[in-house]
Short mmCIF file of C-alpha atoms in Angstrom, two decimals:
data_model
loop_
_atom_site.label_atom_id
_atom_site.label_comp_id
_atom_site.label_asym_id
_atom_site.label_seq_id
_atom_site.Cartn_x
_atom_site.Cartn_y
_atom_site.Cartn_z
CA MET A 2 307.22 -19.94 49.36
CA THR A 3 308.72 -21.59 46.34
CA SER A 4 311.66 -19.97 44.67
CA PRO A 5 312.04 -19.98 40.92
CA ARG A 6 314.57 -22.25 39.33
CA ARG A 7 317.96 -21.12 40.38
CA THR A 8 321.41 -22.21 39.51
CA LEU A 9 323.72 -22.82 42.43
CA LEU A 10 327.29 -21.71 41.96
CA LYS A 11 330.12 -22.31 44.37
CA VAL A 12 332.87 -19.74 44.60
CA VAL A 13 335.98 -20.10 46.77
CA ILE A 14 337.84 -17.01 47.97
CA LEU A 15 341.58 -17.34 48.63
CA GLY A 16 344.44 -14.98 49.35
CA ASP A 17 346.92 -14.00 52.05
CA SER A 18 345.68 -13.09 55.47
CA GLY A 19 344.56 -9.49 55.88
CA VAL A 20 344.09 -8.64 52.21
CA GLY A 21 340.34 -8.15 52.68
CA LYS A 22 338.65 -11.35 51.57
CA THR A 23 335.94 -11.22 54.22
CA SER A 24 335.45 -7.48 53.73
CA LEU A 25 334.95 -7.92 49.98
CA MET A 26 332.38 -10.59 50.61
CA ASN A 27 330.60 -8.44 53.19
CA GLN A 28 330.59 -5.44 50.88
CA PHE A 29 329.15 -7.51 48.05
CA VAL A 30 326.53 -9.38 50.08
CA ASN A 31 325.55 -6.83 52.74
CA HIS A 32 326.83 -3.57 51.26
CA ARG A 33 328.69 -2.94 54.45
CA PHE A 34 332.25 -2.33 55.48
CA SER A 35 333.18 -2.87 59.07
CA ARG A 36 336.24 -1.43 60.69
CA GLU A 37 335.76 -3.91 63.48
CA TYR A 38 336.97 -6.78 61.47
CA LYS A 39 338.34 -9.99 62.82
CA ALA A 40 340.59 -12.65 61.40
CA THR A 41 338.64 -15.46 59.78
CA ILE A 42 339.01 -18.73 61.64
CA GLY A 43 338.76 -21.77 59.43
CA ALA A 44 336.17 -20.64 56.97
CA ASP A 45 333.23 -18.33 56.56
CA PHE A 46 330.23 -18.87 54.38
CA LEU A 47 327.72 -16.53 52.74
CA THR A 48 325.18 -16.79 49.95
CA LYS A 49 323.83 -14.14 47.62
CA GLU A 50 321.07 -14.40 45.11
CA LEU A 51 321.39 -12.45 41.90
CA GLU A 52 320.49 -12.44 38.29
CA VAL A 53 323.01 -12.69 35.49
CA ASP A 54 321.89 -12.34 31.88
CA GLY A 55 318.34 -13.15 32.90
CA GLU A 56 319.33 -16.25 34.80
CA ALA A 57 318.56 -16.51 38.50
CA ILE A 58 321.57 -17.76 40.38
CA THR A 59 322.68 -18.25 43.94
CA LEU A 60 326.31 -17.59 44.60
CA GLN A 61 327.67 -19.61 47.45
CA LEU A 62 330.78 -17.85 48.72
CA TRP A 63 333.30 -19.89 50.65
CA ASP A 64 335.67 -17.56 52.41
CA THR A 65 338.78 -19.18 53.83
CA ALA A 66 341.25 -18.16 56.50
CA GLY A 67 344.25 -16.65 54.79
CA GLN A 68 346.95 -18.79 56.29
CA GLU A 69 345.85 -22.25 55.62
CA ARG A 70 347.89 -22.88 52.54
CA PHE A 71 349.54 -25.79 54.25
CA GLN A 72 346.76 -26.34 56.69
CA SER A 73 344.29 -28.06 54.52
CA LEU A 74 340.68 -27.28 55.23
CA GLY A 75 339.97 -30.49 53.46
CA VAL A 76 339.37 -31.03 49.78
CA ALA A 77 335.65 -30.63 50.41
CA PHE A 78 336.13 -26.92 50.84
CA TYR A 79 337.55 -26.56 47.38
CA ARG A 80 335.85 -29.33 45.48
CA GLY A 81 332.95 -28.50 43.23
CA ALA A 82 333.89 -24.85 42.94
CA ASP A 83 332.74 -23.15 39.76
CA CYS A 84 335.09 -20.22 40.12
CA CYS A 85 337.98 -19.22 42.36
CA ILE A 86 338.73 -15.70 43.52
CA VAL A 87 342.27 -14.86 44.59
CA VAL A 88 342.62 -11.58 46.46
CA TYR A 89 345.76 -9.53 47.06
CA ASP A 90 346.37 -6.12 48.55
CA VAL A 91 347.73 -3.59 46.04
CA ASN A 92 349.76 -2.07 48.88
CA ASN A 93 351.42 -5.36 49.79
CA ALA A 94 353.75 -6.82 47.17
CA LYS A 95 354.11 -10.07 49.06
CA SER A 96 350.39 -10.75 48.90
CA PHE A 97 350.60 -10.32 45.12
CA GLU A 98 353.52 -12.73 44.88
CA SER A 99 351.37 -15.26 46.71
CA VAL A 100 348.62 -15.14 44.09
CA GLU A 101 350.27 -17.77 41.94
CA ASN A 102 350.82 -20.02 44.98
CA TRP A 103 347.17 -19.82 45.89
CA ARG A 104 346.19 -20.56 42.31
CA SER A 105 348.39 -23.63 42.00
CA GLU A 106 347.40 -24.80 45.49
CA PHE A 107 343.77 -24.60 44.45
CA LEU A 108 344.35 -26.49 41.21
CA GLU A 109 346.31 -29.11 43.10
CA GLN A 110 343.59 -29.55 45.71
CA THR A 111 340.84 -29.89 43.15
CA SER A 112 343.00 -31.73 40.60
CA SER A 113 341.06 -29.91 37.98
CA LEU A 114 341.13 -31.74 34.66
CA ASN A 115 341.35 -28.66 32.54
CA ASN A 116 343.52 -26.22 34.47
CA ASN A 117 343.66 -23.66 31.74
CA ALA A 118 339.92 -23.41 31.39
CA PHE A 119 339.07 -23.10 35.08
CA PRO A 120 338.08 -19.51 35.77
CA PHE A 121 340.05 -17.45 38.27
CA VAL A 122 339.19 -13.89 39.13
CA ILE A 123 342.12 -11.96 40.59
CA LEU A 124 341.18 -9.00 42.77
CA GLY A 125 343.65 -6.28 43.78
CA ASN A 126 341.98 -4.84 46.87
CA GLN A 127 342.44 -1.78 49.12
CA ILE A 128 342.82 0.76 46.29
CA ASP A 129 341.18 3.30 48.60
CA LYS A 130 344.47 3.74 50.44
CA ASP A 131 346.91 6.56 49.76
CA PRO A 132 348.28 5.98 46.20
CA SER A 133 351.80 6.56 47.52
CA LYS A 134 351.45 3.31 49.48
CA ARG A 135 350.79 1.22 46.43
CA THR A 136 353.44 -1.36 45.65
CA VAL A 137 351.68 -3.42 43.00
CA PRO A 138 351.13 -1.35 39.84
CA LEU A 139 348.09 -2.21 37.77
CA ASN A 140 350.16 -3.19 34.72
CA HIS A 141 352.15 -5.72 36.78
CA ALA A 142 348.96 -7.47 37.70
CA LEU A 143 347.60 -7.29 34.19
CA SER A 144 350.73 -8.73 32.64
CA TYR A 145 350.75 -11.52 35.23
CA CYS A 146 347.20 -12.46 34.29
CA LYS A 147 348.04 -12.31 30.59
CA ASN A 148 351.22 -14.36 30.90
CA GLN A 149 349.56 -17.13 32.88
CA GLY A 150 347.64 -18.08 29.80
CA GLY A 151 344.76 -19.53 31.81
CA ASN A 152 341.27 -18.18 32.24
CA LEU A 153 342.14 -15.19 34.44
CA THR A 154 340.16 -12.01 34.88
CA HIS A 155 341.46 -9.09 36.90
CA PHE A 156 339.86 -6.22 38.80
CA GLU A 157 341.06 -3.64 41.27
CA THR A 158 338.61 -3.09 44.10
CA SER A 159 337.96 -1.34 47.36
CA ALA A 160 335.96 -3.32 49.88
CA LYS A 161 335.90 -0.15 51.97
CA ASP A 162 334.17 2.24 49.57
CA GLY A 163 332.70 -0.42 47.29
CA THR A 164 334.62 0.54 44.14
CA ASN A 165 334.28 -2.17 41.49
CA VAL A 166 332.92 -4.67 43.98
CA SER A 167 329.60 -5.37 42.28
CA ILE A 168 331.17 -5.29 38.82
CA ALA A 169 333.79 -7.79 39.92
CA PHE A 170 331.29 -10.14 41.51
CA GLU A 171 329.04 -9.96 38.48
CA SER A 172 331.99 -11.05 36.40
CA ILE A 173 332.69 -13.78 38.94
CA ALA A 174 329.11 -14.98 38.70
CA ARG A 175 329.31 -14.98 34.93
CA SER A 176 332.58 -16.93 34.89
CA ALA A 177 331.15 -19.42 37.36
CA LEU A 178 328.01 -19.76 35.30
CA GLU A 179 329.95 -20.44 32.12
CA ASN A 180 332.06 -22.99 33.91
CA SER A 181 329.22 -24.83 35.59
CA SER A 182 327.42 -27.58 33.84
CA HIS A 183 324.30 -25.41 33.77
CA GLU A 184 322.38 -27.85 35.87
CA ASP A 185 319.21 -26.47 37.31
CA TYR A 186 318.10 -27.09 40.80
CA ALA A 187 314.41 -26.96 41.27
CA SER A 188 313.98 -26.40 44.95
CA ASP A 189 315.54 -24.12 47.47
CA LEU A 190 319.12 -23.93 46.46
CA THR A 191 320.97 -24.09 49.66
CA GLY A 192 319.27 -27.43 50.16
CA SER A 193 320.29 -28.80 46.84
CA ILE A 194 321.76 -32.25 46.62
CA SER A 195 324.82 -30.94 44.89
CA LEU A 196 326.18 -29.24 47.99
CA LEU A 197 325.58 -32.23 50.21
CA ASN A 198 327.53 -34.41 47.85
CA ASN A 199 330.30 -31.91 47.76
CA THR A 200 330.62 -31.63 51.46
CA ASN A 201 329.96 -35.14 52.55
CA GLU A 202 331.30 -37.61 50.10
CA SER A 203 334.83 -37.56 51.35
CA GLY A 204 333.78 -37.66 54.98
CA SER A 205 333.95 -34.40 56.85
CA CYS A 206 337.52 -34.94 57.76
CA ALA A 207 339.25 -34.91 54.48
CA CYS A 208 342.62 -34.33 55.96
CA MET B 187 327.86 -21.02 100.40
CA GLY B 188 328.55 -18.26 97.97
CA LYS B 189 330.90 -17.97 95.08
CA VAL B 190 334.16 -19.81 94.70
CA GLY B 191 336.70 -17.38 96.10
CA TYR B 192 340.17 -17.34 97.54
CA LYS B 193 339.09 -18.30 101.06
CA HIS B 194 337.47 -21.38 99.66
CA LEU B 195 340.65 -22.25 97.75
CA LEU B 196 342.73 -21.90 100.89
CA SER B 197 340.38 -24.12 102.85
CA LEU B 198 341.01 -26.88 100.32
CA ARG B 199 344.73 -27.02 101.19
CA PRO B 200 345.46 -30.75 100.95
CA LYS B 201 347.74 -32.72 103.26
CA SER B 202 348.16 -35.92 101.24
CA LYS B 203 347.96 -37.06 97.62
CA GLU B 204 344.51 -38.45 98.23
CA ASP B 205 343.49 -35.24 99.90
CA GLN B 206 344.67 -33.38 96.87
CA GLN B 207 342.53 -35.45 94.49
CA ASN B 208 339.52 -34.93 96.70
CA ALA B 209 340.19 -31.24 96.91
CA ILE B 210 340.36 -30.93 93.13
CA SER B 211 337.12 -32.87 92.77
CA THR B 212 335.47 -30.56 95.25
CA LEU B 213 336.79 -27.56 93.40
CA ARG B 214 335.44 -28.91 90.09
CA ARG B 215 332.02 -29.39 91.57
CA ASP B 216 332.00 -26.00 93.21
CA VAL B 217 333.05 -24.24 90.02
CA MET B 218 330.11 -25.82 88.26
CA LEU B 219 327.53 -25.28 90.98
CA GLU B 220 328.69 -21.89 92.18
CA GLN B 221 330.54 -19.32 90.20
CA VAL B 222 334.08 -18.13 90.38
CA GLU B 223 334.19 -14.83 92.23
CA ALA B 224 334.52 -12.12 89.56
CA GLU B 225 333.69 -8.53 88.71
CA THR B 226 331.23 -7.77 85.93
CA ASP B 227 334.09 -7.23 83.49
CA GLY B 228 335.26 -10.77 84.24
CA THR B 229 338.32 -9.87 86.28
CA SER B 230 338.86 -12.02 89.31
CA THR B 231 341.39 -12.48 92.08
CA THR B 232 341.02 -16.26 92.10
CA ARG B 233 340.38 -17.39 88.53
CA ALA B 234 344.05 -17.57 87.54
CA TYR B 235 344.70 -19.93 90.48
CA ILE B 236 341.69 -22.08 89.70
CA TRP B 237 342.70 -22.40 86.05
CA SER B 238 346.28 -23.25 86.93
CA ILE B 239 345.03 -26.06 89.20
CA PHE B 240 342.76 -27.52 86.52
CA LEU B 241 345.37 -27.19 83.78
CA HIS B 242 348.14 -28.60 86.00
CA SER B 243 350.15 -25.50 85.29
CA ARG B 244 352.62 -25.16 88.15
CA PRO B 245 354.03 -21.80 89.14
CA LYS B 246 357.13 -21.16 87.05
CA SER B 247 359.82 -18.57 87.05
CA SER B 248 359.55 -16.20 84.13
CA GLU B 249 363.25 -16.57 83.27
CA GLU B 250 362.72 -19.09 80.52
CA TYR B 251 359.87 -17.06 79.03
CA ILE B 252 361.97 -13.93 79.02
CA ARG B 253 364.79 -15.78 77.32
CA TYR B 254 362.50 -16.68 74.42
CA VAL B 255 361.14 -13.16 74.25
CA ARG B 256 364.72 -11.94 73.88
CA GLN B 257 365.04 -14.01 70.72
CA GLY B 258 362.79 -11.42 69.14
CA PRO B 259 360.20 -11.96 66.40
CA SER B 260 359.73 -15.58 65.34
CA PRO B 261 359.71 -16.62 61.67
CA LEU B 262 355.92 -16.31 61.78
CA ALA B 263 355.88 -12.89 63.40
CA GLU B 264 354.28 -11.16 60.44
CA LYS B 265 351.32 -13.55 60.35
CA ILE B 266 350.95 -13.19 64.07
CA ARG B 267 351.03 -9.40 63.92
CA ASN B 268 348.35 -9.49 61.27
CA ASP B 269 346.00 -11.35 63.58
CA VAL B 270 346.88 -9.76 66.88
CA SER B 271 345.27 -6.48 65.86
CA ARG B 272 342.18 -8.42 64.86
CA THR B 273 341.68 -10.32 68.11
CA LEU B 274 338.51 -9.77 70.15
CA VAL B 275 338.19 -6.38 68.44
CA THR B 276 334.82 -5.55 69.90
CA ASP B 277 335.80 -6.22 73.50
CA THR B 278 336.83 -2.91 75.04
CA PHE B 279 337.51 -4.47 78.45
CA PHE B 280 340.03 -6.74 76.82
CA HIS B 281 341.83 -3.94 75.04
CA THR B 282 342.11 -1.73 78.08
CA ARG B 283 343.77 -4.58 79.97
CA VAL B 284 345.80 -6.47 77.40
CA SER B 285 348.21 -4.88 74.94
CA GLN B 286 348.70 -6.15 71.42
CA SER B 287 352.42 -6.47 72.13
CA SER B 288 351.91 -8.93 74.96
CA LEU B 289 349.59 -11.08 72.86
CA SER B 290 352.15 -10.96 70.09
CA ARG B 291 354.97 -11.97 72.45
CA VAL B 292 353.06 -14.94 73.85
CA LEU B 293 352.37 -16.26 70.34
CA ASN B 294 355.92 -15.69 69.14
CA VAL B 295 357.38 -17.43 72.16
CA TYR B 296 355.10 -20.38 71.49
CA VAL B 297 356.39 -20.65 67.93
CA TRP B 298 360.03 -20.35 69.09
CA LYS B 299 359.74 -22.75 71.96
CA LYS B 300 357.61 -25.44 70.38
CA GLY B 301 359.06 -25.06 66.89
CA THR B 302 355.58 -25.44 65.52
CA THR B 303 353.38 -23.50 63.24
CA TYR B 304 350.92 -20.78 64.12
CA VAL B 305 347.32 -21.27 63.07
CA GLN B 306 344.66 -18.61 63.02
CA GLY B 307 342.57 -19.07 66.13
CA MET B 308 345.56 -19.48 68.44
CA ASN B 309 345.39 -15.72 68.92
CA VAL B 310 341.86 -16.08 70.26
CA LEU B 311 342.88 -18.98 72.50
CA ALA B 312 345.73 -16.99 74.03
CA ALA B 313 343.69 -13.84 74.68
CA PRO B 314 341.66 -14.99 77.72
CA PHE B 315 344.81 -16.08 79.56
CA LEU B 316 346.35 -12.64 79.17
CA TYR B 317 343.15 -11.12 80.48
CA VAL B 318 342.94 -13.43 83.47
CA CYS B 319 346.55 -13.92 84.58
CA LYS B 320 348.64 -11.62 86.68
CA SER B 321 351.74 -11.92 84.54
CA GLU B 322 352.52 -12.47 80.90
CA SER B 323 354.69 -15.52 81.57
CA GLN B 324 351.94 -17.12 83.65
CA SER B 325 349.55 -16.56 80.74
CA TYR B 326 352.04 -18.15 78.41
CA TYR B 327 352.49 -21.29 80.48
CA MET B 328 348.78 -21.86 80.85
CA PHE B 329 348.26 -21.27 77.14
CA GLU B 330 351.04 -23.77 76.42
CA LYS B 331 349.43 -26.34 78.73
CA LEU B 332 346.09 -25.91 77.02
CA LEU B 333 347.55 -26.39 73.56
CA GLN B 334 349.96 -29.17 74.46
CA HIS B 335 347.83 -31.23 76.82
CA GLU B 336 344.16 -30.41 76.44
CA CYS B 337 343.67 -29.95 72.71
CA PRO B 338 346.96 -30.60 70.86
CA LEU B 339 345.14 -31.95 67.80
CA TYR B 340 343.28 -28.66 67.34
CA VAL B 341 346.44 -26.77 66.46
CA VAL B 342 348.22 -29.21 64.16
CA PRO B 343 348.74 -27.92 60.61
CA ASN B 344 345.76 -29.81 59.21
CA LEU B 345 343.55 -28.90 62.17
CA ASP B 346 342.66 -32.60 62.42
CA GLY B 347 341.08 -32.36 65.85
CA VAL B 348 338.86 -29.49 64.78
CA HIS B 349 337.58 -31.43 61.78
CA ARG B 350 336.84 -34.37 64.08
CA GLY B 351 335.17 -32.15 66.65
CA LEU B 352 332.92 -30.82 63.90
CA LYS B 353 332.08 -34.31 62.75
CA LEU B 354 331.22 -35.30 66.33
CA LEU B 355 329.12 -32.16 66.65
CA ASP B 356 327.06 -33.32 63.67
CA LYS B 357 326.74 -36.82 65.12
CA CYS B 358 325.71 -35.56 68.56
CA LEU B 359 323.27 -33.00 67.17
CA GLU B 360 321.67 -35.65 64.98
CA LEU B 361 321.08 -37.68 68.11
CA LEU B 362 320.06 -34.87 70.43
CA ASP B 363 317.83 -32.89 68.11
CA THR B 364 317.08 -34.85 64.96
CA LYS B 365 314.72 -32.22 63.63
CA LEU B 366 317.14 -29.33 63.94
CA TYR B 367 319.95 -31.40 62.49
CA ALA B 368 317.83 -32.47 59.52
CA TYR B 369 316.75 -28.89 58.92
CA LEU B 370 320.32 -27.58 58.91
CA ILE B 371 321.47 -30.38 56.61
CA SER B 372 318.55 -29.67 54.27
CA LYS B 373 319.96 -26.16 54.04
CA GLY B 374 323.37 -27.57 53.22
CA LEU B 375 324.77 -26.73 56.63
CA PRO B 376 326.92 -29.35 58.29
CA ALA B 377 328.75 -28.14 61.39
CA LYS B 378 331.95 -27.38 59.53
CA LEU B 379 330.23 -24.49 57.79
CA TYR B 380 328.98 -22.73 60.88
CA ALA B 381 330.89 -24.04 63.90
CA PHE B 382 334.52 -24.01 62.80
CA PRO B 383 335.51 -20.94 64.84
CA SER B 384 333.53 -22.04 67.91
CA ILE B 385 335.22 -25.44 67.97
CA LEU B 386 338.74 -24.24 67.29
CA THR B 387 338.59 -21.41 69.85
CA LEU B 388 336.63 -23.30 72.54
CA SER B 389 333.80 -20.81 72.05
CA ALA B 390 336.06 -17.84 72.81
CA CYS B 391 335.19 -16.28 69.44
CA THR B 392 331.74 -15.44 70.79
CA ALA B 393 331.37 -12.29 72.90
CA PRO B 394 331.32 -11.22 75.66
CA LEU B 395 334.67 -12.24 77.09
CA SER B 396 333.36 -12.18 80.67
CA GLU B 397 331.00 -15.05 79.75
CA VAL B 398 333.74 -16.89 77.84
CA LEU B 399 335.78 -16.94 81.05
CA LYS B 400 332.91 -18.56 82.96
CA LEU B 401 332.50 -21.15 80.23
CA TRP B 402 336.22 -21.85 80.36
CA ASP B 403 335.99 -22.36 84.16
CA PHE B 404 333.62 -25.19 83.34
CA LEU B 405 335.62 -26.54 80.39
CA PHE B 406 338.88 -26.60 82.33
CA ALA B 407 337.16 -28.29 85.27
CA TYR B 408 335.54 -31.07 83.26
CA GLY B 409 337.45 -31.19 79.98
CA VAL B 410 337.59 -29.02 76.88
CA HIS B 411 336.02 -31.79 74.79
CA LEU B 412 332.71 -30.68 76.31
CA ASN B 413 332.91 -27.56 74.20
CA VAL B 414 331.39 -29.59 71.34
CA LEU B 415 328.26 -29.98 73.46
CA CYS B 416 328.49 -26.34 74.55
CA VAL B 417 328.28 -25.35 70.88
CA ILE B 418 325.19 -27.52 70.49
CA ALA B 419 323.76 -25.85 73.58
CA GLN B 420 324.36 -22.47 71.92
CA LEU B 421 322.37 -23.70 68.92
CA LEU B 422 319.55 -24.94 71.13
CA VAL B 423 319.24 -21.52 72.75
CA ILE B 424 318.15 -20.15 69.37
CA ARG B 425 316.59 -23.37 68.12
CA ASP B 426 313.15 -21.94 67.31
CA GLU B 427 314.58 -19.03 65.37
CA LEU B 428 316.90 -21.36 63.49
CA ILE B 429 314.24 -23.81 62.51
CA SER B 430 311.85 -21.14 61.26
CA HIS B 431 314.49 -19.14 59.41
CA PRO B 432 314.62 -19.74 55.66
CA LYS B 433 318.35 -19.07 55.75
CA PRO B 434 319.65 -20.22 59.13
CA MET B 435 323.23 -19.39 58.16
CA LYS B 436 322.25 -15.74 58.58
CA LEU B 437 321.86 -16.43 62.31
CA LEU B 438 324.84 -18.72 62.58
CA ARG B 439 327.47 -16.52 61.01
CA LYS B 440 327.59 -14.70 64.28
CA PHE B 441 326.43 -16.68 67.27
CA PRO B 442 324.16 -14.92 69.79
CA PRO B 443 325.93 -13.37 72.80
CA LEU B 444 327.19 -16.07 75.10
CA ASN B 445 325.37 -16.79 78.33
CA ALA B 446 327.64 -19.22 80.15
CA LYS B 447 325.14 -20.21 82.83
CA ASP B 448 322.48 -21.26 80.32
CA VAL B 449 324.99 -23.02 78.12
CA ILE B 450 326.53 -24.96 80.99
CA ARG B 451 323.14 -25.97 82.35
CA LEU B 452 322.08 -27.27 78.96
CA THR B 453 325.41 -28.99 78.34
CA VAL B 454 325.20 -30.93 81.60
CA LEU B 455 321.81 -32.16 80.45
CA LEU B 456 323.09 -33.11 77.01
CA ILE B 457 325.94 -35.17 78.45
CA THR B 458 323.47 -37.64 79.91
CA LYS B 459 321.94 -38.28 76.50
CA ILE B 460 325.13 -39.20 74.64
CA PRO B 461 325.76 -42.95 74.36
CA ARG B 462 328.90 -44.17 76.07
CA ASP B 463 330.94 -45.04 72.95
CA LEU B 464 330.19 -41.73 71.27
CA PHE B 465 331.04 -39.91 74.47
CA ASP B 466 334.34 -41.74 74.64
CA LEU B 467 335.22 -40.47 71.16
CA LEU B 468 334.20 -36.99 72.25
CA VAL B 469 336.51 -37.16 75.25
CA ARG B 470 339.47 -38.27 73.17
CA HIS B 471 339.02 -36.40 69.90
CA CYS B 472 341.11 -33.36 70.86
CA TRP B 473 344.21 -35.24 72.02
CA ASP B 474 344.18 -38.90 71.00
CA PRO B 475 345.24 -39.46 67.37
CA ASP B 476 344.20 -43.10 67.65
CA VAL B 477 340.50 -42.33 67.68
CA GLY B 478 340.87 -40.29 64.50
CA VAL B 479 340.31 -43.24 62.21
CA VAL B 480 337.21 -44.26 64.13
CA ILE B 481 335.73 -40.77 63.96
CA ASP B 482 336.60 -40.39 60.30
CA ARG B 483 334.64 -43.57 59.59
CA LEU B 484 331.52 -42.46 61.48
#
């Protein structure tokens, strides 16, 4: 079975522990929400094939454990990303305050040449909870994204009931696509040379 | 001869230093050949003693432990709390026996006492001890021994030992099953993408807990470095499915239920096929920083 030409896009998901990174990814890829969730150890990895503006793409989602800000997973985990998602919990002000830390950590790790152009998608998750619990108002988040001046897009989502999840990921895919060099990979994507270079060139232990 | 039980332990009672070494060797062998006496839910009257012998964890008064508990939540208490409720969530046996508070206390005491950081995965490493031991402080001391003496490099901030374990996993798999290794790599799957949790938690992230305990009997007897080969053994159990699956990551995101007996049997076979110098790196990767450079260059 040969797949059509697909573009491979790497997306890294960051954010404090417990904000729902893995759940968002599961909702997007498998349309499922599990109450029996567990803390991500190290990293988790999922792919999803979709079409954006007529272009067949494979999104490679790299989900990271939420505490490793100072526990480098190695540059290889971040390098070559076409888009970075930073998740916070709208009911947890601290997780929102961390967004900027995650963003600068990411830029530092990847030493991106054009920091302002690199696309970040900021997701405020867990909007399904009782509105009285909310501690991060929508306009706070919006003004943060505006004031940063970079390429930031913002959505509020619920990994639990699926609200805005597919819209957000479509936007993520589009941002990643715009950012990528639009190289096409002929064969099966997950086997593309690009990924191998990304993961191997620094040696697996890039600590 | 049946299972390794308390009567057997008592019969080993050594009279001299040499006797003691022999007794431990015998115990190691018996744990591998027989099984530790246990109920189907994994509880056992002898396991805690057997583990404490292998981990060199002497009986200790709980005074010191209690003193640290009295210090209250550590600076990392919030992170710990966040993970405690997400530890072995699907294991009902575990949750009927071990409270979230005790897991939380063990991890907080570790942070207080060792002045180190907490990394995700330590919660999973602490859980089996609380399930097996008769007291919380006993669990703590064995957990501390494991982290400080058996795999200290796994829980450093950069998780150096885990990265090296993953690299060695790739190297060993390439040697042991070239075809499977090549297939996974062709799918862009080096070990770090699918085996991170299994390496860091010594396979305890894979259910059921009762089987994890049996695997840990083996790992504590012969060395936790063998877990790298145990992870390969877990791959080999589903080798045919993996190699015929267009997206093997779908199978690897959640490893198949653990069967300790099969995994141990396979691992013992794999050991014989690893060249001496590679095996030496395997033995040292979780505690000896000096071999780091060598492994990084592989």
